[in-house]
């Protein structure tokens, strides 16, 4: 790919030179060829910077040079490298695929000295799926960072604002190895790094630490807890009596909205749609039924059967991309598509801290591959797919996310209000201005 | 710091008095290394840098002075001595060192020989924020004949009943046959929450426990608990499902006053950590549950959780009986890759040494000696035409010419006279076996 870039630059450079030369000739200005070539090399330099863009390494796993670079970086940070597992379907061979039975802690020492114990615990909880869901992951991450900051002491001749950020980098690589970071986690990390670097150098360590801890608490309170309350308030306006609401999987925000609406005595019933292999809908079903909401449970294959009964669809989101696409659990785009066919309104609920500057139009380029062994099912003591690795023409694919185009989404409910899907870049611009 | 290691080496070896009346249990040679070397090696391999060793003054003196008992471990050993006649249980020993304990602990017994992957036990402890996490293994039958025992083995110790949930990781029930007079009683509260329980009996407890620091503080307040395995672990397992352990959704004033009146210190208050609000928020937002089929949240809202990792394959022995000691001697050499024959041993050319025998340092093996499947301790002299099969010879032993030793254990500093024929015997320390004697299935020790 670098050869292509150089070729593009050379071609554009020569065309600039030719253009400049003809311009000089036509306007009869006698400028020496040396000056013309110098000028064109400068323009080539700028073009080079514009054209060359580094792709993130987690989508270039099939490129051995990138993998080697990642291994070297991890070795420098003293973090073990987690090896990929199993045969990857060719369309997704550029992504990592890990096995849950080979945790990263196998290669770490007990007790962990390089990585703070609360980060090791968090990584284990991520990779085993004990903490799942983008809100839960962000809160757990910030909680672990609070422990890290509490136990941190500035080494002599170092500044807290620079050293603490460097201390956090290996932890973030470790968490990335355990499970790829979510968009919400990425935004939370950016916020923390900014807060740490903004600490004035004359600030005492204790003061700086308490300031950081209160910042984290405020971030969680504002962006997650209060945002959920605001979103519930807007969403409840959209729920009327007699509604049949369809939800997919287990989104903490959507469950929150439905429970609040039920408490405000709205009369509605819920249809929970679920899909393998995660079967998260069972947990959503449990939470709703515990409150007393009457629910129906179907698998996603029965979607077109159940949709004629549905009046609204509420979906949660993992992230909202800059071009208006919604990144959510795999299966969400199907629900949005079929709902659009049946003319059922689709409402996506998402807090603003999950808005992301990435642009994606398909689910292939950047995604997450979960453990393929999760697709194996044991019924009556027999596991049919037990030896799937021995069959050379068989690959198991366990995708986690997919993207839904904005044409299928009617409304996005955020803590800033109810906006159309295409206003996401505006919100991002306003957010950047604030910061 | 995440975990502190504590090695319990003050036990007397009461079930193999024949061997331990002269040599203390932590110093018994297994594969020519002292028994205490094995758990220390395990901790070192896994990455510990410091260990607190609780032992008696005698053992400490021997560790530091005796050149034969050289412990080549690179970790820092913090040796704490307790009085030998104080009759302290393992929990009493933990109470004794309470000041040194600053974080969660990993308690290991000195007689554990295993190649288990410790990260499985510690991962359960970390991931589920458990209070107790322990290691167990499927028991293997001992195949070797035990010297000094006539006839069949006695009906062995009483069984342990261990109840685990469907995943095989959560510990629900633990009782020893001795404590159950009328039968196995399982409380209804457990059956209501976890209706499917697998009860296993053929398991060996490795005596390796990960305990939270709050448990050590609880021990300090409750002086009645004296043994970890006998009292503390069953208490913790029972307490998981007692009424006061569920999350405080019910803020009952009367209930709290009642708890304060209770004599036992409140374990649940000590389990609460800082930032409990954030942990609660995480649990609420996370879409994970460890069970399904009922309306309760993850872990049924139980704060105190006990986990167990049951090893299917791999080596796990507790050397607390003679049979276990012999079995361990057969298999322990697989754990370290030193040469079977020590370089300083003087072996004559015409002797026959089998591939699975171990010769210790400074030994002298003379001509026409035949050594098969045996362990020869350090500084032992084996004269001509001696046949040693399936035996364990400790250090400092002299075996005169023409002896035939089969399936026996000869303790240190003994002299076996010429031409003696010893089969399946256990000979104690510093004995003299007269020449041309024939001994079968005998246990000869001098109890002082």
Coordinates of N, CA and C in Angstrom, one line a residue, chain A residues 15-146:
Chain A
X15 N 2.6 15.9 -12.7 CA 1.5 16.7 -13.3 C 1.6 18.2 -12.9
X16 N 2.0 18.4 -11.6 CA 2.1 19.8 -11.1 C 3.2 20.5 -11.8
X17 N 4.3 19.7 -12.0 CA 5.5 20.3 -12.6 C 5.2 20.7 -14.1
X18 N 4.5 19.8 -14.8 CA 4.1 20.1 -16.2 C 3.2 21.3 -16.3
X19 N 2.3 21.3 -15.3 CA 1.3 22.5 -15.3 C 2.0 23.8 -15.1
X20 N 2.9 23.8 -14.1 CA 3.6 25.0 -13.8 C 4.5 25.5 -15.0
X21 N 5.1 24.5 -15.6 CA 6.0 24.8 -16.7 C 5.2 25.4 -17.9
X22 N 4.1 24.8 -18.2 CA 3.3 25.4 -19.3 C 2.7 26.8 -18.9
X23 N 2.4 26.9 -17.6 CA 1.9 28.3 -17.2 C 3.0 29.3 -17.3
X24 N 4.2 28.9 -16.9 CA 5.3 29.9 -17.1 C 5.5 30.2 -18.5
X25 N 5.5 29.2 -19.4 CA 5.7 29.4 -20.8 C 4.6 30.4 -21.3
X26 N 3.4 30.0 -20.9 CA 2.2 30.8 -21.5 C 2.3 32.2 -21.0
X27 N 2.6 32.5 -19.8 CA 2.6 33.8 -19.3 C 4.0 34.5 -19.5
X28 N 4.9 33.8 -20.2 CA 6.2 34.3 -20.6 C 7.0 34.9 -19.4
X29 N 6.9 34.2 -18.3 CA 7.8 34.6 -17.2 C 8.9 33.6 -17.2
X30 N 10.1 34.2 -17.1 CA 11.3 33.3 -17.2 C 11.7 32.9 -15.8
X31 N 11.2 31.8 -15.4 CA 11.7 31.3 -14.1 C 12.5 30.1 -14.3
X32 N 13.6 29.9 -13.6 CA 14.5 28.8 -13.9 C 13.8 27.5 -13.5
X33 N 14.2 26.4 -14.2 CA 13.7 25.1 -13.9 C 13.9 24.7 -12.5
X34 N 15.0 25.1 -11.9 CA 15.3 24.7 -10.5 C 14.2 25.2 -9.5
X35 N 13.8 26.5 -9.7 CA 12.8 27.1 -8.8 C 11.5 26.3 -9.0
X36 N 11.2 26.0 -10.3 CA 9.9 25.3 -10.5 C 9.9 23.9 -9.8
X37 N 11.1 23.2 -9.9 CA 11.1 21.9 -9.3 C 11.0 22.0 -7.8
X38 N 11.7 23.0 -7.2 CA 11.6 23.1 -5.7 C 10.2 23.3 -5.3
X39 N 9.5 24.2 -6.0 CA 8.1 24.5 -5.7 C 7.2 23.3 -5.8
X40 N 7.5 22.5 -6.8 CA 6.6 21.3 -7.0 C 6.9 20.3 -5.9
X41 N 8.2 20.2 -5.5 CA 8.5 19.2 -4.4 C 7.8 19.6 -3.1
X42 N 7.7 20.9 -2.9 CA 6.9 21.3 -1.7 C 5.5 20.9 -1.8
X43 N 4.9 21.1 -3.0 CA 3.5 20.7 -3.2 C 3.3 19.2 -3.0
X44 N 4.3 18.5 -3.6 CA 4.3 17.0 -3.5 C 4.3 16.6 -2.0
X45 N 5.1 17.3 -1.2 CA 5.2 17.0 0.2 C 3.8 17.1 0.9
X46 N 3.2 18.2 0.6 CA 1.8 18.4 1.2 C 0.9 17.3 0.7
X47 N 0.9 17.0 -0.6 CA 0.0 16.0 -1.1 C 0.3 14.6 -0.4
X48 N 1.6 14.4 -0.2 CA 2.0 13.1 0.5 C 1.3 13.1 1.9
X49 N 1.4 14.2 2.6 CA 0.8 14.2 4.0 C -0.7 14.0 3.9
X50 N -1.3 14.5 2.9 CA -2.8 14.4 2.8 C -3.2 13.0 2.4
X51 N -2.4 12.4 1.5 CA -2.8 11.1 0.9 C -2.5 10.0 1.9
X52 N -1.4 10.0 2.6 CA -1.0 8.9 3.5 C -1.8 9.0 4.8
X53 N -2.5 8.0 5.1 CA -3.3 8.0 6.4 C -3.1 6.7 7.1
X54 N -2.7 6.6 8.3 CA -2.4 5.4 9.0 C -3.7 4.7 9.4
X55 N -3.9 3.5 8.9 CA -5.1 2.7 9.3 C -4.8 2.2 10.8
X56 N -5.9 2.1 11.6 CA -5.6 1.6 12.9 C -5.2 0.1 12.8
X57 N -4.3 -0.3 13.8 CA -3.8 -1.7 13.6 C -4.7 -2.8 13.9
X58 N -5.8 -2.5 14.5 CA -6.7 -3.6 14.8 C -7.5 -4.0 13.6
X59 N -7.5 -3.3 12.5 CA -8.2 -3.8 11.3 C -7.1 -4.2 10.3
X60 N -5.9 -4.4 10.7 CA -4.9 -4.9 9.7 C -4.2 -6.1 10.2
X61 N -4.9 -7.0 10.8 CA -4.3 -8.2 11.4 C -3.7 -9.1 10.4
X62 N -4.1 -9.1 9.1 CA -3.5 -10.0 8.1 C -2.3 -9.4 7.5
X63 N -1.8 -8.2 7.9 CA -0.6 -7.6 7.4 C 0.5 -8.0 8.4
X64 N 1.5 -8.8 8.1 CA 2.5 -9.2 9.1 C 3.3 -8.1 9.6
X65 N 3.6 -7.1 8.8 CA 4.4 -5.9 9.3 C 3.7 -5.2 10.4
X66 N 2.4 -5.1 10.3 CA 1.6 -4.4 11.3 C 1.6 -5.2 12.6
X67 N 1.4 -6.5 12.4 CA 1.4 -7.4 13.6 C 2.7 -7.4 14.3
X68 N 3.8 -7.3 13.5 CA 5.1 -7.2 14.2 C 5.3 -5.9 14.9
X69 N 4.8 -4.9 14.4 CA 4.9 -3.6 15.0 C 4.1 -3.6 16.4
X70 N 2.9 -4.2 16.3 CA 2.1 -4.3 17.5 C 2.8 -5.2 18.6
X71 N 3.4 -6.3 18.1 CA 4.1 -7.1 19.1 C 5.3 -6.4 19.7
X72 N 6.0 -5.6 18.9 CA 7.1 -4.8 19.5 C 6.6 -3.8 20.5
X73 N 5.5 -3.1 20.2 CA 5.0 -2.1 21.1 C 4.6 -2.8 22.4
X74 N 3.9 -3.9 22.3 CA 3.5 -4.6 23.6 C 4.7 -5.1 24.4
X75 N 5.7 -5.5 23.7 CA 6.9 -6.0 24.4 C 7.5 -4.8 25.2
X76 N 7.5 -3.6 24.5 CA 8.1 -2.5 25.2 C 7.3 -2.1 26.5
X77 N 6.0 -2.3 26.4 CA 5.1 -2.0 27.5 C 5.0 -3.2 28.5
X78 N 5.7 -4.3 28.2 CA 5.7 -5.5 29.0 C 4.3 -6.1 29.2
X79 N 3.6 -6.1 28.1 CA 2.2 -6.7 28.1 C 2.3 -7.9 27.2
X80 N 1.8 -9.1 27.6 CA 1.8 -10.3 26.7 C 0.9 -10.1 25.5
X81 N 1.3 -10.8 24.4 CA 0.5 -10.7 23.2 C -0.5 -11.8 23.2
X82 N -1.7 -11.5 22.9 CA -2.7 -12.6 22.9 C -2.8 -13.1 21.5
X83 N -2.7 -14.4 21.3 CA -2.7 -15.0 20.0 C -4.1 -15.3 19.4
X84 N -4.2 -15.2 18.1 CA -5.5 -15.4 17.5 C -5.8 -16.9 17.5
X85 N -7.1 -17.2 17.4 CA -7.6 -18.6 17.6 C -8.4 -19.0 16.4
X86 N -8.2 -20.1 15.9 CA -9.1 -20.7 15.0 C -9.0 -20.1 13.6
X87 N -9.7 -20.8 12.7 CA -9.8 -20.3 11.3 C -10.7 -19.1 11.2
X88 N -10.2 -18.1 10.5 CA -11.0 -16.9 10.3 C -11.6 -16.9 8.9
X89 N -12.9 -16.5 8.9 CA -13.6 -16.4 7.6 C -12.8 -15.4 6.8
X90 N -12.6 -15.6 5.5 CA -11.7 -14.8 4.7 C -12.1 -13.3 4.7
X91 N -13.4 -13.1 4.6 CA -13.8 -11.7 4.5 C -13.5 -10.9 5.8
X92 N -13.3 -11.6 6.9 CA -13.0 -10.9 8.2 C -11.6 -11.3 8.7
X93 N -10.7 -11.8 7.8 CA -9.4 -12.2 8.3 C -8.6 -11.0 8.7
X94 N -9.0 -9.8 8.5 CA -8.2 -8.7 9.0 C -8.5 -8.2 10.4
X95 N -9.3 -9.0 11.1 CA -9.7 -8.7 12.5 C -9.2 -9.7 13.4
X96 N -9.0 -9.4 14.7 CA -8.6 -10.3 15.7 C -9.7 -11.3 16.1
X97 N -9.4 -12.5 16.4 CA -10.4 -13.5 16.9 C -9.7 -14.2 18.0
X98 N -10.2 -14.0 19.3 CA -9.6 -14.7 20.4 C -10.5 -15.7 21.0
X99 N -9.9 -16.6 21.8 CA -10.7 -17.7 22.5 C -10.8 -17.3 23.9
X100 N -12.0 -17.6 24.5 CA -12.2 -17.3 25.9 C -11.5 -18.2 26.8
X101 N -11.1 -19.4 26.3 CA -10.4 -20.4 27.1 C -9.0 -20.1 27.3
X102 N -8.5 -19.1 26.5 CA -7.0 -18.8 26.7 C -7.0 -17.3 27.1
X103 N -7.2 -17.1 28.4 CA -7.1 -15.7 28.9 C -5.7 -15.1 28.9
X104 N -5.7 -13.8 28.9 CA -4.4 -13.2 28.8 C -3.6 -13.4 30.1
X105 N -4.3 -13.7 31.2 CA -3.6 -13.8 32.5 C -2.8 -15.0 32.6
X106 N -2.9 -16.0 31.6 CA -2.0 -17.1 31.6 C -0.6 -16.7 31.5
X107 N -0.3 -15.6 30.8 CA 1.1 -15.2 30.6 C 1.5 -14.1 31.5
X108 N 0.6 -13.7 32.4 CA 1.0 -12.7 33.4 C 1.5 -13.4 34.7
X109 N 2.3 -12.7 35.5 CA 2.7 -13.3 36.8 C 1.5 -13.0 37.8
X110 N 1.5 -14.0 38.7 CA 0.5 -13.7 39.8 C 1.4 -13.4 41.0
X111 N 1.4 -12.4 41.8 CA 0.5 -11.3 41.6 C 1.0 -10.3 40.6
X112 N 0.1 -9.6 39.9 CA 0.6 -8.8 38.8 C 1.2 -7.6 39.3
X113 N 2.4 -7.3 38.8 CA 3.2 -6.2 39.3 C 3.2 -5.1 38.2
X114 N 3.3 -5.6 36.9 CA 3.4 -4.6 35.8 C 2.1 -3.8 35.6
X115 N 1.0 -4.6 35.8 CA -0.3 -4.0 35.6 C -1.1 -3.9 36.9
X116 N -1.7 -2.8 37.1 CA -2.4 -2.6 38.4 C -3.5 -3.7 38.5
X117 N -3.7 -4.3 39.8 CA -4.6 -5.4 39.9 C -6.0 -5.1 39.5
X118 N -6.5 -3.9 39.7 CA -7.9 -3.6 39.3 C -8.0 -3.6 37.8
X119 N -7.0 -3.3 37.1 CA -7.0 -3.4 35.6 C -7.0 -4.8 35.2
X120 N -6.2 -5.7 35.9 CA -6.2 -7.1 35.5 C -7.6 -7.7 35.7
X121 N -8.2 -7.3 36.9 CA -9.6 -7.8 37.2 C -10.5 -7.3 36.1
X122 N -10.4 -6.1 35.7 CA -11.3 -5.5 34.7 C -11.1 -6.3 33.4
X123 N -9.9 -6.5 33.0 CA -9.6 -7.2 31.7 C -10.2 -8.6 31.7
X124 N -10.1 -9.3 32.9 CA -10.7 -10.6 33.0 C -12.2 -10.5 32.8
X125 N -12.8 -9.5 33.5 CA -14.3 -9.4 33.4 C -14.7 -9.1 32.0
X126 N -13.9 -8.3 31.3 CA -14.3 -8.0 29.9 C -14.2 -9.3 29.1
X127 N -13.1 -10.0 29.2 CA -12.9 -11.1 28.3 C -13.9 -12.2 28.6
X128 N -14.3 -12.4 29.8 CA -15.3 -13.4 30.1 C -16.7 -13.0 30.0
X129 N -16.9 -11.7 29.7 CA -18.3 -11.2 29.4 C -19.0 -10.9 30.6
X130 N -18.4 -10.8 31.8 CA -19.1 -10.5 33.0 C -19.5 -9.0 33.0
X131 N -18.7 -8.2 32.4 CA -19.1 -6.8 32.3 C -19.3 -6.6 30.8
X132 N -20.5 -6.5 30.3 CA -20.9 -6.4 28.9 C -21.9 -5.3 28.7
X133 N -21.9 -4.6 27.6 CA -22.8 -3.5 27.4 C -22.0 -2.3 27.5
X134 N -22.1 -1.3 26.6 CA -21.1 -0.2 26.5 C -21.2 0.7 27.7
X135 N -22.4 0.9 28.3 CA -22.4 1.8 29.5 C -21.7 1.1 30.7
X136 N -22.0 -0.2 30.9 CA -21.3 -0.9 32.0 C -19.8 -0.9 31.8
X137 N -19.4 -1.2 30.6 CA -17.9 -1.2 30.4 C -17.3 0.1 30.7
X138 N -17.9 1.2 30.3 CA -17.3 2.6 30.5 C -17.3 2.8 32.0
X139 N -18.4 2.5 32.7 CA -18.4 2.8 34.2 C -17.3 1.9 34.9
X140 N -17.2 0.7 34.5 CA -16.2 -0.2 35.1 C -14.8 0.3 34.8
X141 N -14.6 0.8 33.6 CA -13.3 1.4 33.2 C -13.0 2.5 34.1
X142 N -13.9 3.5 34.3 CA -13.6 4.7 35.1 C -13.4 4.3 36.5
X143 N -14.2 3.3 37.0 CA -14.0 2.8 38.4 C -12.6 2.3 38.6
X144 N -12.1 1.5 37.6 CA -10.7 1.0 37.7 C -9.7 2.1 37.6
X145 N -10.0 3.1 36.8 CA -9.0 4.2 36.7 C -9.0 5.0 38.0
X146 N -10.1 5.1 38.7 CA -10.1 5.7 40.0 C -9.2 5.0 41.0

